[in-house]
Amino acid sequence: MTNSQRPYGNRRTPLPPAQSPAPGVPSPRTKDPRPKSPHGKQRDAFFDNAKYLAIVLVAVGHAWEPLKGDSRVLEAAYTVVYTFHMPAFIIVSGFFSRSFDMRPDRLRRLITGVAVPYIVFETAYPLFRRVVDHAPEQEISLLDPWYLTWFLVALFVWRLTTPIWNAVRHPLPLALGIAMLAGVTPGIGDDLDLQRVLQFLPYFVLGLCMRPEHFRMVRRRSVRIAAVPVFAAALLFGWWAVPRMNTAWFYHRDAAQELGAPWWAGPVMVLAMFGCSLLLTACFFAWVPGRHLWFTALGAGTLYGYLLHGFVVKAGDYQGWFEHSALHRPLGEIAVSVLAAAMVTLLCTAPVRRMFRFVMEPRMEWAFKRDAAEPARERERREEKETREKVSA
């Protein structure tokens, strides 16, 4: 979205509307984080459906972690899911960040919707472990993202650099080059989980480069049909690769040397994983429904489900819930999958969002200077709304 240029003369320049936030990132005072129709009234069900289904796969994947060691089939499914669930989520996040700039109101939303939840949950997770796991030695550090909070750090960095990616001529090759260099640089260390930030960067940049027609292309019937054998082949390959491949490659959090591989394997794996992830992500998008369903509205609360479900999974890990032998059998694994999907679904619902909005979407007007342009921008929104109502009438 480009801002209107002020013409010479006395006419007032229309102010740009407030930007829609990235999927899964709450935006204070903004109810609709998705792209609107030409009339500005209807949300796109496809993106909400994609966010919800991706977050369900995230929760199910985390629930599989304590169980997958006893089942080659489950570990193969785990490998396939980890190939595309976060890339899909990140691509959509990048798609909705295309118009991000350094405008004060957008920076405020980035701070309140990403930085503040990071500080809260980066403190809450270690405290939770201290109490539930009886681990008083667990440290609290804002520089070392714990469990799920790495995504908030990554999203903060990615969105701050969005104007740079929008300005350069070939953003995706540049982002891939950075990710490949990160894959051979163990000296980056664990601070702010920069390995993940840099190795997942190409997916965000790809989202910045995408247009609505690109999503329509992968949703054609021919692609949906082709996705069936592709996923079947991926599962077979995953089953074959279980004893032959280090699953840590799918986490994108280590350099090649840290995984015991030669340095040249880092760039090769970055490119190979990028290609495989894009293929399976396209198949995933092909299967995402484009119409409103019972879970469509839950797509607006995916960050709630993402950050809150970790407490349940970690509690189960600390308390030994996953050690029951019944859960390590096929029916038990299915039951765990269903329960994980139901849990994260509940955490995305409106009552839960209202309960935790003070943490996830704090207003914090007291912390920021007043934006002189906001009253004029609000007036623009009212005038546009009145114009649409007159036209529709």
Coordinates of C-alpha atoms in Angstrom, one line a residue:
M1 CA 0.0 0.0 0.0
T2 CA 1.5 3.3 -1.0
N3 CA 0.6 6.6 0.7
S4 CA -1.1 9.3 -1.3
Q5 CA 1.1 12.2 -2.3
R6 CA 0.0 15.7 -1.3
P7 CA -0.9 17.7 -4.5
Y8 CA 0.0 21.3 -4.7
G9 CA -2.9 23.4 -3.6
N10 CA -5.3 23.6 -0.7
R11 CA -6.9 20.2 -0.9
R12 CA -6.4 17.9 2.1
T13 CA -4.4 14.8 1.4
P14 CA -6.2 11.6 2.5
L15 CA -4.4 9.8 5.2
P16 CA -3.6 6.1 4.7
P17 CA -5.8 3.7 6.6
A18 CA -4.3 1.9 9.6
Q19 CA -2.4 -1.2 8.5
S20 CA -3.7 -4.7 9.1
P21 CA -1.4 -6.6 11.3
A22 CA 0.3 -9.9 10.5
P23 CA -1.8 -13.0 11.0
G24 CA -1.6 -14.3 14.5
V25 CA -0.5 -10.9 15.8
P26 CA -3.1 -9.0 17.8
S27 CA -3.6 -5.3 16.9
P28 CA -5.0 -3.1 19.6
R29 CA -8.2 -1.3 18.6
T30 CA -8.2 -3.2 15.3
K31 CA -10.9 -5.9 15.0
D32 CA -10.1 -7.1 11.5
P33 CA -6.5 -8.2 10.8
R34 CA -7.3 -9.7 7.4
P35 CA -7.5 -8.1 3.9
K36 CA -10.9 -6.6 3.2
S37 CA -13.1 -6.8 0.2
P38 CA -13.3 -3.8 -2.2
H39 CA -16.2 -2.6 -0.1
G40 CA -14.1 -2.8 3.1
K41 CA -16.6 -4.9 5.0
Q42 CA -15.9 -8.6 4.6
R43 CA -12.9 -10.6 5.9
D44 CA -11.3 -13.2 3.7
A45 CA -12.2 -16.6 5.1
F46 CA -9.3 -18.3 3.4
F47 CA -6.6 -16.6 5.4
D48 CA -8.4 -17.1 8.7
N49 CA -8.9 -20.8 7.9
A50 CA -5.2 -21.2 6.9
K51 CA -4.1 -19.6 10.2
Y52 CA -6.4 -21.8 12.3
L53 CA -5.4 -25.0 10.6
A54 CA -1.7 -24.1 10.8
I55 CA -2.0 -23.4 14.5
V56 CA -3.8 -26.7 15.0
L57 CA -0.9 -28.5 13.3
V58 CA 1.6 -26.6 15.6
A59 CA -0.2 -27.8 18.7
V60 CA -0.5 -31.3 17.5
G61 CA 3.1 -31.4 16.5
H62 CA 4.1 -30.3 20.0
A63 CA 1.9 -33.0 21.5
W64 CA 3.6 -35.6 19.3
E65 CA 7.1 -34.7 20.5
P66 CA 7.1 -36.8 23.7
L67 CA 5.5 -39.8 21.8
K68 CA 7.2 -39.9 18.4
G69 CA 10.3 -41.8 19.7
D70 CA 8.3 -45.0 19.9
S71 CA 6.6 -44.8 16.5
R72 CA 8.4 -44.5 13.2
V73 CA 5.1 -43.7 11.5
L74 CA 4.4 -40.9 14.0
E75 CA 7.9 -39.5 13.6
A76 CA 7.4 -39.5 9.8
A77 CA 4.2 -37.6 10.2
Y78 CA 5.9 -35.2 12.6
T79 CA 8.7 -34.6 10.1
V80 CA 6.2 -33.8 7.3
V81 CA 4.2 -31.5 9.5
Y82 CA 7.3 -29.6 10.6
T83 CA 8.3 -29.2 7.0
F84 CA 5.4 -26.8 6.3
H85 CA 3.3 -25.7 9.2
M86 CA 5.5 -22.8 10.4
P87 CA 6.6 -21.8 6.8
A88 CA 2.9 -21.5 5.9
F89 CA 2.2 -19.4 9.0
I90 CA 5.2 -17.2 8.3
I91 CA 4.4 -16.7 4.6
V92 CA 0.9 -15.5 5.5
S93 CA 2.4 -13.2 8.1
G94 CA 4.7 -11.7 5.5
F95 CA 1.8 -11.3 3.1
F96 CA 0.0 -9.1 5.6
S97 CA 3.1 -7.1 6.4
R98 CA 3.7 -5.8 2.9
S99 CA 2.6 -2.2 3.7
F100 CA 4.4 -2.0 7.1
D101 CA 6.4 1.2 7.5
M102 CA 7.7 3.3 10.4
R103 CA 4.5 5.2 10.8
P104 CA 4.0 5.9 14.6
D105 CA 0.7 4.0 14.9
R106 CA 2.1 1.0 13.2
L107 CA 5.2 1.0 15.4
R108 CA 2.9 1.2 18.5
R109 CA 1.0 -1.8 17.4
L110 CA 4.2 -3.7 16.8
I111 CA 5.3 -2.9 20.3
T112 CA 2.0 -3.7 22.0
G113 CA 1.1 -6.6 19.9
V114 CA 4.5 -8.3 19.6
A115 CA 7.1 -6.9 22.0
V116 CA 4.9 -6.7 25.1
P117 CA 3.6 -10.3 24.7
Y118 CA 7.1 -11.5 24.3
I119 CA 8.3 -9.9 27.5
V120 CA 5.2 -11.3 29.4
F121 CA 5.5 -14.9 28.1
E122 CA 9.3 -15.0 28.1
T123 CA 8.9 -14.3 31.8
A124 CA 5.8 -16.5 32.4
Y125 CA 7.2 -19.7 30.9
P126 CA 10.3 -20.0 33.1
L127 CA 8.2 -19.0 36.2
F128 CA 5.7 -21.7 35.2
R129 CA 8.5 -24.3 35.0
R130 CA 9.9 -23.2 38.4
V131 CA 6.5 -23.9 40.0
V132 CA 5.2 -26.9 38.2
D133 CA 8.4 -28.7 37.5
H134 CA 10.0 -27.7 40.8
A135 CA 13.0 -26.2 39.1
P136 CA 14.1 -23.1 41.0
E137 CA 17.3 -23.0 39.0
Q138 CA 15.4 -22.1 35.8
E139 CA 16.6 -18.7 34.7
I140 CA 14.6 -15.8 33.2
S141 CA 16.3 -14.1 30.3
L142 CA 14.8 -11.8 27.7
L143 CA 17.8 -12.5 25.4
D144 CA 17.2 -16.3 25.2
P145 CA 13.7 -17.0 23.8
W146 CA 12.2 -20.0 25.6
Y147 CA 10.1 -22.6 23.8
L148 CA 7.5 -20.8 21.7
T149 CA 8.5 -17.2 22.2
W150 CA 11.1 -17.2 19.4
F151 CA 8.4 -16.5 16.9
L152 CA 7.6 -13.1 18.5
V153 CA 11.3 -12.1 18.4
A154 CA 11.5 -13.2 14.7
L155 CA 8.3 -11.4 13.8
F156 CA 9.5 -8.2 15.5
V157 CA 12.7 -8.3 13.6
W158 CA 11.1 -9.2 10.3
R159 CA 8.5 -6.5 10.4
L160 CA 11.0 -3.8 11.4
T161 CA 13.1 -4.8 8.3
T162 CA 10.1 -4.8 6.0
P163 CA 10.9 -1.4 4.5
I164 CA 14.3 -2.7 3.5
W165 CA 12.9 -5.8 1.7
N166 CA 10.4 -3.6 0.0
A167 CA 13.2 -1.3 -1.3
V168 CA 15.7 -3.8 -2.6
R169 CA 15.5 -5.1 -6.2
H170 CA 15.8 -8.9 -5.5
P171 CA 14.6 -9.4 -1.9
L172 CA 14.1 -13.2 -2.0
P173 CA 17.5 -14.2 -3.3
L174 CA 19.1 -11.8 -0.8
A175 CA 17.1 -13.4 2.1
L176 CA 18.0 -16.9 0.9
G177 CA 21.7 -15.8 0.9
I178 CA 21.5 -14.5 4.4
A179 CA 19.8 -17.8 5.6
M180 CA 22.5 -19.9 3.9
L181 CA 25.2 -17.8 5.6
A182 CA 23.5 -18.3 8.9
G183 CA 23.5 -22.0 8.3
V184 CA 27.3 -22.1 8.4
T185 CA 27.8 -19.6 11.2
P186 CA 27.6 -21.2 14.6
G187 CA 29.1 -18.1 16.2
I188 CA 25.7 -16.4 15.9
G189 CA 24.8 -18.1 19.2
D190 CA 21.5 -18.3 21.0
D191 CA 20.8 -14.7 21.7
L192 CA 17.4 -13.8 20.5
D193 CA 17.4 -17.1 18.7
L194 CA 18.9 -15.4 15.7
Q195 CA 19.6 -18.6 13.8
R196 CA 15.8 -19.2 13.6
V197 CA 15.2 -15.5 12.8
L198 CA 17.6 -15.7 9.8
Q199 CA 16.9 -19.2 8.6
F200 CA 13.1 -18.6 8.5
L201 CA 13.6 -15.2 7.0
P202 CA 13.1 -16.3 3.3
Y203 CA 9.6 -17.5 4.1
F204 CA 8.6 -14.1 5.5
V205 CA 10.2 -12.3 2.5
L206 CA 8.4 -14.6 0.1
G207 CA 5.1 -13.6 1.8
L208 CA 6.1 -9.9 1.2
C209 CA 6.6 -10.6 -2.5
M210 CA 3.3 -12.5 -2.9
R211 CA 0.0 -11.1 -4.3
P212 CA -3.5 -12.4 -3.9
E213 CA -3.4 -14.1 -7.3
H214 CA -0.5 -16.3 -6.1
F215 CA -2.8 -17.8 -3.4
R216 CA -5.5 -18.2 -6.0
M217 CA -3.1 -20.1 -8.3
V218 CA -2.4 -22.8 -5.7
R219 CA -6.1 -23.2 -4.8
R220 CA -7.1 -24.5 -8.2
R221 CA -8.7 -27.9 -8.4
S222 CA -5.8 -29.4 -10.3
V223 CA -3.4 -28.4 -7.5
R224 CA -5.7 -29.9 -4.9
I225 CA -5.7 -33.2 -6.7
A226 CA -1.9 -33.1 -7.2
A227 CA -1.5 -32.4 -3.5
V228 CA -2.7 -35.9 -2.6
P229 CA 0.2 -37.9 -4.2
V230 CA 2.7 -35.2 -3.1
F231 CA 1.7 -35.6 0.6
A232 CA 1.7 -39.4 0.2
A233 CA 5.2 -39.3 -1.2
A234 CA 6.3 -36.9 1.5
L235 CA 5.0 -39.3 4.2
L236 CA 6.8 -42.2 2.5
F237 CA 10.0 -40.2 2.3
G238 CA 9.6 -39.1 5.9
W239 CA 9.3 -42.8 7.0
W240 CA 12.4 -43.6 5.0
A241 CA 14.3 -40.6 6.5
V242 CA 13.5 -41.2 10.2
P243 CA 16.6 -43.3 10.9
R244 CA 18.8 -41.5 8.4
M245 CA 18.2 -37.8 9.0
N246 CA 18.6 -35.5 12.0
T247 CA 15.1 -34.0 12.8
A248 CA 16.9 -30.9 14.1
W249 CA 17.3 -29.6 10.5
F250 CA 13.5 -28.9 10.5
Y251 CA 13.8 -26.6 13.5
H252 CA 16.2 -24.1 11.7
R253 CA 17.9 -23.3 15.0
D254 CA 21.4 -24.6 14.5
A255 CA 24.2 -24.2 12.1
A256 CA 25.5 -27.2 10.2
Q257 CA 28.6 -27.6 12.4
E258 CA 26.4 -27.7 15.5
L259 CA 24.5 -30.7 14.0
G260 CA 27.7 -32.6 13.3
A261 CA 27.6 -32.0 9.5
P262 CA 30.2 -30.5 7.2
W263 CA 30.0 -26.7 6.7
W264 CA 28.8 -27.1 3.1
A265 CA 25.7 -29.0 4.2
G266 CA 24.3 -25.8 5.8
P267 CA 23.6 -23.9 2.5
V268 CA 22.6 -27.1 0.8
M269 CA 20.0 -28.0 3.5
V270 CA 18.7 -24.4 3.6
L271 CA 17.9 -24.6 -0.1
A272 CA 16.6 -28.1 0.1
M273 CA 14.4 -27.4 3.0
F274 CA 13.1 -24.2 1.4
G275 CA 12.1 -26.1 -1.7
C276 CA 10.4 -28.9 0.2
S277 CA 8.7 -26.5 2.5
L278 CA 7.3 -24.5 -0.4
L279 CA 6.0 -27.6 -2.2
L280 CA 4.2 -28.9 0.9
T281 CA 3.0 -25.4 1.9
A282 CA 1.5 -25.0 -1.6
C283 CA -0.3 -28.3 -1.1
F284 CA -1.5 -27.2 2.3
F285 CA -2.9 -23.9 0.9
A286 CA -4.6 -25.9 -1.9
W287 CA -6.6 -27.8 0.7
V288 CA -7.5 -24.8 2.9
P289 CA -11.2 -24.0 2.4
G290 CA -12.0 -20.6 1.0
R291 CA -15.5 -20.3 2.5
H292 CA -16.7 -19.5 6.0
L293 CA -16.8 -22.5 8.3
W294 CA -17.4 -23.1 12.0
F295 CA -13.7 -22.4 12.7
T296 CA -13.1 -19.4 10.5
A297 CA -13.6 -16.9 13.2
L298 CA -11.0 -18.7 15.3
G299 CA -8.3 -17.6 12.8
A300 CA -8.3 -14.2 14.5
G301 CA -7.1 -15.7 17.8
T302 CA -4.2 -17.8 16.6
L303 CA -1.6 -16.0 18.6
Y304 CA -3.6 -16.7 21.7
G305 CA -3.7 -20.4 20.9
Y306 CA 0.0 -20.4 20.0
L307 CA 1.3 -18.9 23.2
L308 CA -1.2 -20.4 25.6
H309 CA -1.2 -24.0 24.5
G310 CA 2.5 -24.3 25.4
F311 CA 1.5 -24.2 29.1
V312 CA -0.7 -27.2 28.7
V313 CA 1.9 -29.2 26.7
K314 CA 4.7 -28.3 29.2
A315 CA 2.5 -29.2 32.2
G316 CA 2.0 -32.6 30.6
D317 CA 5.7 -33.0 30.1
Y318 CA 6.5 -31.9 33.7
Q319 CA 3.9 -34.0 35.3
G320 CA 4.5 -37.1 33.2
W321 CA 1.2 -37.3 31.5
F322 CA 2.8 -38.5 28.3
E323 CA 4.6 -41.4 30.0
H324 CA 1.4 -43.6 30.2
S325 CA 2.0 -46.7 28.0
A326 CA -1.5 -46.4 26.5
L327 CA -0.5 -43.1 24.9
H328 CA 2.3 -44.7 23.0
R329 CA 0.0 -47.0 21.0
P330 CA -1.8 -46.0 17.8
L331 CA -5.1 -45.3 19.6
G332 CA -3.4 -43.3 22.3
E333 CA -1.5 -41.2 19.7
I334 CA -4.8 -40.5 17.9
A335 CA -6.4 -39.5 21.2
V336 CA -3.5 -37.1 22.0
S337 CA -3.8 -35.6 18.5
V338 CA -7.5 -35.0 18.9
L339 CA -7.1 -33.5 22.4
A340 CA -4.3 -31.2 21.3
A341 CA -6.5 -29.9 18.4
A342 CA -9.5 -29.4 20.7
M343 CA -7.3 -27.6 23.3
V344 CA -5.8 -25.1 20.8
T345 CA -9.3 -24.6 19.3
L346 CA -10.6 -23.7 22.7
L347 CA -7.7 -21.3 23.3
C348 CA -8.5 -19.4 20.1
T349 CA -12.2 -18.7 21.1
A350 CA -13.6 -15.3 21.9
P351 CA -14.0 -15.8 25.7
V352 CA -10.3 -16.8 26.0
R353 CA -9.3 -13.8 23.9
R354 CA -11.3 -11.5 26.1
M355 CA -9.7 -12.9 29.2
F356 CA -6.2 -12.5 28.0
R357 CA -6.6 -9.4 25.9
F358 CA -4.9 -7.2 28.6
V359 CA -1.7 -9.2 27.9
M360 CA -2.0 -9.9 24.2
E361 CA -3.5 -6.6 23.1
P362 CA -2.7 -3.9 25.7
R363 CA -3.7 -0.4 24.8
M364 CA -0.9 1.4 26.6
E365 CA -1.8 4.9 25.5
W366 CA 0.0 6.2 28.5
A367 CA 3.3 4.9 27.1
F368 CA 3.2 6.7 23.8
K369 CA 3.1 10.3 22.5
R370 CA -0.1 11.4 20.9
D371 CA 0.0 10.9 17.1
A372 CA -1.0 14.2 15.7
A373 CA -2.3 12.6 12.5
E374 CA -4.6 10.1 14.2
P375 CA -7.6 12.5 14.6
A376 CA -7.4 13.3 10.8
R377 CA -7.0 9.6 10.0
E378 CA -10.1 8.8 12.1
R379 CA -12.0 11.5 10.3
E380 CA -11.0 9.9 7.0
R381 CA -12.2 6.5 8.1
R382 CA -15.6 8.0 9.1
E383 CA -16.0 9.8 5.8
E384 CA -15.1 6.6 3.9
K385 CA -17.7 4.7 5.9
E386 CA -20.4 7.3 5.3
T387 CA -19.6 7.3 1.6
R388 CA -19.9 3.5 1.4
E389 CA -23.2 3.6 3.3
K390 CA -24.6 6.2 0.9
V391 CA -23.5 4.1 -2.1
S392 CA -24.9 0.9 -0.8
A393 CA -28.2 2.7 0.1

